[in-house]
GROMACS .gro file of C-alpha atoms in nm:
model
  289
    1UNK     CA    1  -6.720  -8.793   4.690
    2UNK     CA    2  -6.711  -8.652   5.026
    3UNK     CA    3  -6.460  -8.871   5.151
    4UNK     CA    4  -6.235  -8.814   4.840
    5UNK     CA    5  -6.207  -8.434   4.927
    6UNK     CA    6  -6.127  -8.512   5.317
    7UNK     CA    7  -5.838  -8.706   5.182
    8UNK     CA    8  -5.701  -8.430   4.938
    9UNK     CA    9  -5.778  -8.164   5.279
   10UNK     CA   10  -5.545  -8.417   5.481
   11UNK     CA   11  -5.244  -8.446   5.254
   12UNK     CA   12  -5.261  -8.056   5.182
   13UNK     CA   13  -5.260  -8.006   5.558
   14UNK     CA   14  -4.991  -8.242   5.622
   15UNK     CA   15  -4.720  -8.091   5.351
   16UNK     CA   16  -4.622  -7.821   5.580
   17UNK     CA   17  -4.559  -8.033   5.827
   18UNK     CA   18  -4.353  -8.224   5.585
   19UNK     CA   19  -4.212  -7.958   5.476
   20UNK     CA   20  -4.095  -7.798   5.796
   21UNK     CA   21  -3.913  -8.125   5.882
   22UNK     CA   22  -3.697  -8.165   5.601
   23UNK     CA   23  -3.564  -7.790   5.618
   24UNK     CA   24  -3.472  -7.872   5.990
   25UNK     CA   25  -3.229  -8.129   5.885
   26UNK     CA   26  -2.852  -7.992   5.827
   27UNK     CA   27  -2.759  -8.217   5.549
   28UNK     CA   28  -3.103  -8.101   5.347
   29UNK     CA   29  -3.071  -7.721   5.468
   30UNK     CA   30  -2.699  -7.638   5.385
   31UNK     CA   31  -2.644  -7.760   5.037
   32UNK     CA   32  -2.638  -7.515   4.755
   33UNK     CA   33  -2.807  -7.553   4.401
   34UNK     CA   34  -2.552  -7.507   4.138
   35UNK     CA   35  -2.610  -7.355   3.788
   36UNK     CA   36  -2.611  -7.608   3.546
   37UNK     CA   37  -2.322  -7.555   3.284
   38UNK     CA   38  -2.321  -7.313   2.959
   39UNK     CA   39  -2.552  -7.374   2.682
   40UNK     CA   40  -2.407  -7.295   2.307
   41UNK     CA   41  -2.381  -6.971   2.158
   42UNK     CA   42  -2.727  -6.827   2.025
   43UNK     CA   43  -2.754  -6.717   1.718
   44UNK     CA   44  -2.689  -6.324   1.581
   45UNK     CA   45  -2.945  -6.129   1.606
   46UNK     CA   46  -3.038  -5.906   1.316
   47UNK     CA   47  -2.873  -5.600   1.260
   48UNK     CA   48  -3.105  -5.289   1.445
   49UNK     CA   49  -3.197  -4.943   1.314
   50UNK     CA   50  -2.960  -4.708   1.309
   51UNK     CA   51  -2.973  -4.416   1.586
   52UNK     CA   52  -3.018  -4.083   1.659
   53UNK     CA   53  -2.688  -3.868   1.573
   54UNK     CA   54  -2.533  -3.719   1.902
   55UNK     CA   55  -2.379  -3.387   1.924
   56UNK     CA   56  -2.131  -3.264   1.794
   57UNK     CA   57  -1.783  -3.297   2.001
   58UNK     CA   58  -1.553  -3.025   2.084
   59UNK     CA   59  -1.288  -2.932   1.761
   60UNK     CA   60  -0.991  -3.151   1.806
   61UNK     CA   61  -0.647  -3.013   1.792
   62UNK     CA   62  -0.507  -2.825   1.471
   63UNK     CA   63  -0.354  -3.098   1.246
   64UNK     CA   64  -0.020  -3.109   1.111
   65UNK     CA   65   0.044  -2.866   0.807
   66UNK     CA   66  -0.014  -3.012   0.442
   67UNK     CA   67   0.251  -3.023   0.168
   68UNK     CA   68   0.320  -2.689  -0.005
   69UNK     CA   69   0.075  -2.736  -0.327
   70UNK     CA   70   0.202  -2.664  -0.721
   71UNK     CA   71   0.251  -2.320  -0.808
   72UNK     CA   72  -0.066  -2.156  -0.931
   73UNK     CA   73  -0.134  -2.016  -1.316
   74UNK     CA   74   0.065  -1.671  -1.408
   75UNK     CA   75  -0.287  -1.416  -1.324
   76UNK     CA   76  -0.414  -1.167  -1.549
   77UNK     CA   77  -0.180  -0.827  -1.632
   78UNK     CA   78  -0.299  -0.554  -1.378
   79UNK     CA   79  -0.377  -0.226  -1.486
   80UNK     CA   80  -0.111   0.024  -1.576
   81UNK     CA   81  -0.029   0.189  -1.234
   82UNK     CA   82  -0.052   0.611  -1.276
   83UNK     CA   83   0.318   0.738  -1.438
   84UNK     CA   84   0.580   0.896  -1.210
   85UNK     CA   85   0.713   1.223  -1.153
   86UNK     CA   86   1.047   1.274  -1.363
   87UNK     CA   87   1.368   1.199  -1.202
   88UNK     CA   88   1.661   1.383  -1.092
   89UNK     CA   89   1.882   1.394  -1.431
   90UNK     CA   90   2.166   1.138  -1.413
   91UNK     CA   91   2.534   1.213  -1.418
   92UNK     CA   92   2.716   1.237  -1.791
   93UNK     CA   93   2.820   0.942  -1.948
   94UNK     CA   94   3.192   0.872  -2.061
   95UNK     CA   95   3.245   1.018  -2.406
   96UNK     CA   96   3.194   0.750  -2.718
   97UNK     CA   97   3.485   0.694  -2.957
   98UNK     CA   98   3.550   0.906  -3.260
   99UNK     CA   99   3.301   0.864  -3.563
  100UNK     CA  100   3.462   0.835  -3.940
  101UNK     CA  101   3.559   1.130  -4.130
  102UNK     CA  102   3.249   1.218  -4.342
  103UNK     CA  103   3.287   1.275  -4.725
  104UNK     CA  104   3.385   1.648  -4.847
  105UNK     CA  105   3.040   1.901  -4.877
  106UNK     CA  106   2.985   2.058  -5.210
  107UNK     CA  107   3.085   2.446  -5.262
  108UNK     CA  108   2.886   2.654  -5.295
  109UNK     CA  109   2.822   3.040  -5.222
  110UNK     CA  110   2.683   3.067  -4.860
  111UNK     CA  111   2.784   3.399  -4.776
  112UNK     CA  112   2.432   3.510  -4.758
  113UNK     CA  113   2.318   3.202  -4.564
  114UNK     CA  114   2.614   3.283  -4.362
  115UNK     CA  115   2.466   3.616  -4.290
  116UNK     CA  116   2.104   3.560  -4.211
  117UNK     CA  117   2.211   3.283  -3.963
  118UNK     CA  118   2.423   3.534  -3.783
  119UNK     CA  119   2.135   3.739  -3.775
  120UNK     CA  120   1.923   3.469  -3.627
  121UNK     CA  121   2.202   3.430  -3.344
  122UNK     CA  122   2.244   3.731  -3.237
  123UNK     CA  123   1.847   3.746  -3.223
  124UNK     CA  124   1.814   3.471  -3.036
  125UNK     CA  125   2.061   3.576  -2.806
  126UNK     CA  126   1.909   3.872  -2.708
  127UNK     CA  127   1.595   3.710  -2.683
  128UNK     CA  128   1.772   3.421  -2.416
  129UNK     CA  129   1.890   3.735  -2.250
  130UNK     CA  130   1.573   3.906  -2.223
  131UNK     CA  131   1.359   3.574  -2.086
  132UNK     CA  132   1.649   3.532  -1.848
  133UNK     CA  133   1.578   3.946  -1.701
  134UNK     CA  134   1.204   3.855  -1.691
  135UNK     CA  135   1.241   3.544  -1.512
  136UNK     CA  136   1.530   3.654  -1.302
  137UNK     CA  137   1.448   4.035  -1.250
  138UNK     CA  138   1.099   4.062  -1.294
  139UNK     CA  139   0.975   3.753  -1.165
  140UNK     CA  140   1.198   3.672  -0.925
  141UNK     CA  141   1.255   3.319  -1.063
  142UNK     CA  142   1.572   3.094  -0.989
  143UNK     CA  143   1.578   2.782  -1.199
  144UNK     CA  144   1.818   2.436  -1.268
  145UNK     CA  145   1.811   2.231  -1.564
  146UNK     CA  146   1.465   2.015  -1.451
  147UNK     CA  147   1.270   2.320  -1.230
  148UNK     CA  148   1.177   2.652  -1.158
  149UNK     CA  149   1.209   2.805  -0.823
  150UNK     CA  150   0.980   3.105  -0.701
  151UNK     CA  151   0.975   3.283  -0.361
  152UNK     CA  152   0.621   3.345  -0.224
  153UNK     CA  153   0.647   3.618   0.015
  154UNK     CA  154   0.269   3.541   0.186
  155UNK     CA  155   0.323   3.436   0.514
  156UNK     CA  156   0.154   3.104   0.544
  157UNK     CA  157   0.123   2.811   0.762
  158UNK     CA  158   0.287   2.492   0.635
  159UNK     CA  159  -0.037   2.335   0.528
  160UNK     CA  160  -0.156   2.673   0.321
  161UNK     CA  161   0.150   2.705   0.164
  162UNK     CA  162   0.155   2.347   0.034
  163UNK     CA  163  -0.175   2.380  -0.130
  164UNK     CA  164  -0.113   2.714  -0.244
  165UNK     CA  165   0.200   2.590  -0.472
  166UNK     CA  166  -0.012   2.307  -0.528
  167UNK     CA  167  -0.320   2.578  -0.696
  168UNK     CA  168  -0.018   2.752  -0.840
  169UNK     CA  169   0.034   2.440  -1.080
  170UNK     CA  170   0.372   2.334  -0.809
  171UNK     CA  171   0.495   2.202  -0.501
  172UNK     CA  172   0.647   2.311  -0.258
  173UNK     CA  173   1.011   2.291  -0.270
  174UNK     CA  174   1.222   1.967  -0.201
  175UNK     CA  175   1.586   2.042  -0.216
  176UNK     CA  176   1.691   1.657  -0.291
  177UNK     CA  177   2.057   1.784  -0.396
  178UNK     CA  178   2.323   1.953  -0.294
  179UNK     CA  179   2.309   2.217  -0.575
  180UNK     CA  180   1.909   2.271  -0.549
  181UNK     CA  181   1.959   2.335  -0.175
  182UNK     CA  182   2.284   2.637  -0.190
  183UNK     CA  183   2.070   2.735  -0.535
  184UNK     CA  184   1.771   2.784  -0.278
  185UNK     CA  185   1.973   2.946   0.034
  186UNK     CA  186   2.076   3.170  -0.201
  187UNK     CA  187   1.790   3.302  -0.308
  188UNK     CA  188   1.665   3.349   0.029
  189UNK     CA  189   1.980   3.552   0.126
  190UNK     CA  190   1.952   3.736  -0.197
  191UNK     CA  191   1.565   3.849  -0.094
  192UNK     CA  192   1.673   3.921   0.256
  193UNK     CA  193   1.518   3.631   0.415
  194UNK     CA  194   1.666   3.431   0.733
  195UNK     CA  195   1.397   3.085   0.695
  196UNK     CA  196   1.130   2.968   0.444
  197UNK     CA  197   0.914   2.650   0.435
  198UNK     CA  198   1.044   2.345   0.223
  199UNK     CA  199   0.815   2.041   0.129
  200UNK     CA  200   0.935   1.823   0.416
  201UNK     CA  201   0.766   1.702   0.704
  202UNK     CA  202   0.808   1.404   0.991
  203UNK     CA  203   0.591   1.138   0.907
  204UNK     CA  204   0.398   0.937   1.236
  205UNK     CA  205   0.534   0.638   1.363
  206UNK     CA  206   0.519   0.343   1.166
  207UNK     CA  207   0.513  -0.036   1.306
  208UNK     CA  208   0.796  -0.085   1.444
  209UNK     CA  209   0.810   0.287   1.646
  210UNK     CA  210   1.051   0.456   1.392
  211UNK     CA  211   0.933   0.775   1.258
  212UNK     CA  212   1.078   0.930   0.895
  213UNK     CA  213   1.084   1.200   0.685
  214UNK     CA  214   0.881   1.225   0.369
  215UNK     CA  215   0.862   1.478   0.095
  216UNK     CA  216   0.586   1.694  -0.044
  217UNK     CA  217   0.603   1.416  -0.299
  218UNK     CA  218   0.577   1.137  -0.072
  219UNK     CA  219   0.892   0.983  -0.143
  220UNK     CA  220   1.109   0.949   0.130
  221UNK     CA  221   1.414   1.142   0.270
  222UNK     CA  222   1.749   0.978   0.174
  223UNK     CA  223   2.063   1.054   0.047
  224UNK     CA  224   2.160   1.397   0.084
  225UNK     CA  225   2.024   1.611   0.364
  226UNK     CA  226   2.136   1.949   0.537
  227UNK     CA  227   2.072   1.926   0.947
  228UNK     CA  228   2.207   2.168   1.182
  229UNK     CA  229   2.407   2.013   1.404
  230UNK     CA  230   2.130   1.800   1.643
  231UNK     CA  231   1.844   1.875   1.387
  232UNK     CA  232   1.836   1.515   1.259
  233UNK     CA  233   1.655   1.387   1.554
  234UNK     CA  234   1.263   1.401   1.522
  235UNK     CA  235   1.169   1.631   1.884
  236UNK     CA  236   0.983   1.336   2.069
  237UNK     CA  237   0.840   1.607   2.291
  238UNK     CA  238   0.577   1.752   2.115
  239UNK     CA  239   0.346   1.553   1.838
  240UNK     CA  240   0.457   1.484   1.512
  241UNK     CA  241   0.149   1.704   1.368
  242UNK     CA  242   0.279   2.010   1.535
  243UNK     CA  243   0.639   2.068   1.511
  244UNK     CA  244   0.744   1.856   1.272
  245UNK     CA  245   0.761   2.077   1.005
  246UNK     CA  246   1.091   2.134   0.838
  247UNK     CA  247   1.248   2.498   0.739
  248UNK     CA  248   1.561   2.590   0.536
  249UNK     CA  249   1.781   2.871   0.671
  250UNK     CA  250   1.965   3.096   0.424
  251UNK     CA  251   2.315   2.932   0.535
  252UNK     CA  252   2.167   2.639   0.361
  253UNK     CA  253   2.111   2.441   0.680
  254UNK     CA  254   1.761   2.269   0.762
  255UNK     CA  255   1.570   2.353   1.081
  256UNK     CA  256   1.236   2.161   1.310
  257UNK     CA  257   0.986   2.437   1.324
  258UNK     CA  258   0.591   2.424   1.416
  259UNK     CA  259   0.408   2.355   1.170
  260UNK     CA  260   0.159   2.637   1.276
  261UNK     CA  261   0.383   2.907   1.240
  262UNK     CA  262   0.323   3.149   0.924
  263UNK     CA  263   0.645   3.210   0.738
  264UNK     CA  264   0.742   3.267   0.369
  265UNK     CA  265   0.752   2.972   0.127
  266UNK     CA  266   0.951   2.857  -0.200
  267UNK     CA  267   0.713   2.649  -0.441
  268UNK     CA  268   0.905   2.452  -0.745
  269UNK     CA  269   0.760   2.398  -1.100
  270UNK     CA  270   0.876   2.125  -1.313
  271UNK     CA  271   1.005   2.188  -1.672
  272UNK     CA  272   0.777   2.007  -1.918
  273UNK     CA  273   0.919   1.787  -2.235
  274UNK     CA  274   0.762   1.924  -2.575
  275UNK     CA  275   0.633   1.628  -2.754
  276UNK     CA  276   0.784   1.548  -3.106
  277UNK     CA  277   1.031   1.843  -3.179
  278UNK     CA  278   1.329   1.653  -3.198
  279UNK     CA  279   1.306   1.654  -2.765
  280UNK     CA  280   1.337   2.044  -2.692
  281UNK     CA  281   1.255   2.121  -2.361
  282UNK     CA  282   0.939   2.302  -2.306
  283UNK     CA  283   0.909   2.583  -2.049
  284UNK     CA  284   0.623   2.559  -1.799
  285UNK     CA  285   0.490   2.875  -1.716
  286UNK     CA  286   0.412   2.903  -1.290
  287UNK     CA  287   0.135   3.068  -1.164
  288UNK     CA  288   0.234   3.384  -1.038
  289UNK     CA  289  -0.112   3.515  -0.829
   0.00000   0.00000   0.00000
């Protein structure tokens, strides 16, 4: 038993020894273990869980535009927009042709018809003739075939004097003809007057930098208009608020004035249609205080 073990001790002590002799031979020392050649494809593996979602990516860039879809459904009718103010009236029409002869009246005795309808004119005729001296005369009125025209002598600013024609049942006067403008210069001469206000006024700049005129009535200025000579242009110098009011001279030409200053004014009252009546023109009556 004892001897057994001294042999194992002797061959354990003699393997380094071994050992150390073999790796000091060149041939034993230099050569190099190779990898032995490629085994066959494993199997696949099963497929794993899915992961955790990253975040999200910056946008990408705007695609290209889509096709220009079908046109949509007709929509539903608005609601009727509030009704405008009554036009200028339009020029005459040519004359139509000549209608047939009608058949022969009966006779009869209308002497006395005759009679009372003279009457009746020369009634109503005086009657025309006395509305005209109150509305002329007593009122001071001016009129054309669509408006009355009255002369407020209350100096006013151009803001008061368009809300006071405004309380008055008015506005304040837009001469959008030639005619309505002498009609107007006229009457200012005729009261001794150099300048009233008219409903005109510059309006701000819009987009584009250009700056208008608009009415009392918010439509704008075109068409006729009455500058002085070099009154056309808008004064860039001061702001629009200020003196970009507009005031007609009794020579019938237009004038920039400040808007602050206190003048006279001319307010203008449309003549109202009578309803039914066979379309007689009504006469609206201005407020006068």
């Amino acid at each position: 038993m004892e001897g057994g073990f001294n042999r194992k001790l002797l061959v354990l002590s003699l393997f380094p020894a071994l050992f150390h002799y073999l790796c000091s031979s060149t041939d034993m020392c230099t050569n190099t273990i190779l990898p032995g050649s490629k085994g066959d494809q494993g199997e696949v593996g099963q497929e794993g869980d899915q992961g955790r979602l990253g975040k999200s990516g910056p946008p990408g860039p705007p695609g290209a535009p889509g096709e220009i879809g079908f046109k949509g459904e007709v929509g539903h009718t608005g609601k009727m927009g509030p009704t405008g103010d009554t036009g200028e009236k339009g020029d005459s029409g040519l004359a139509g042709p000549t209608g047939l002869k009608g058949k022969a009246g009966t006779t009869c005795d209308c002497s006395r018809y005759r009679k009372v309808v003279g009457e009746l004119d020369v009634n109503v005729g005086k009657l025309k003739n006395t509305v005209k001296f109150v509305k002329n005369v007593i009122l001071g009125l001016r009129e054309t075939e669509e408006r009355y025209y009255l002369l407020v002598k209350e100096p006013r600013r151009f803001r008061e004097a368009l809300m006071n024609c405004k309380l008055r049942g008015g506005n304040l006067a837009m001469p959008k003809t030639r005619g309505t403008n002498r009609l107007i210069a006229d009457y200012i001469s005729h009261a001794g007057l150099t300048r009233v206000y008219i409903g005109l006024q510059a309006q701000g700049k819009d987009m584009d930098g250009a700056r208008g005129y608009v009415y009392a009535d918010s439509t704008l200025l075109h068409g006729f208009a009455a500058w002085s000579h070099g009154e056309e242009i808008i004064p860039s110098t001061s702001p629009p608020t200020n003196s970009s009011c507009v005031e007609l001279l009794s020579t019938g030409t237009w004038g920039h004035t400040e808007c602050d200053v206190t003048m006279f004014y001319i307010c203008e009252f449309p003549k109202s249609r009578r309803r039914g009546g066979g379309g007689e023109r009504g006469r609206a009556v201005p407020v006068l205080t």
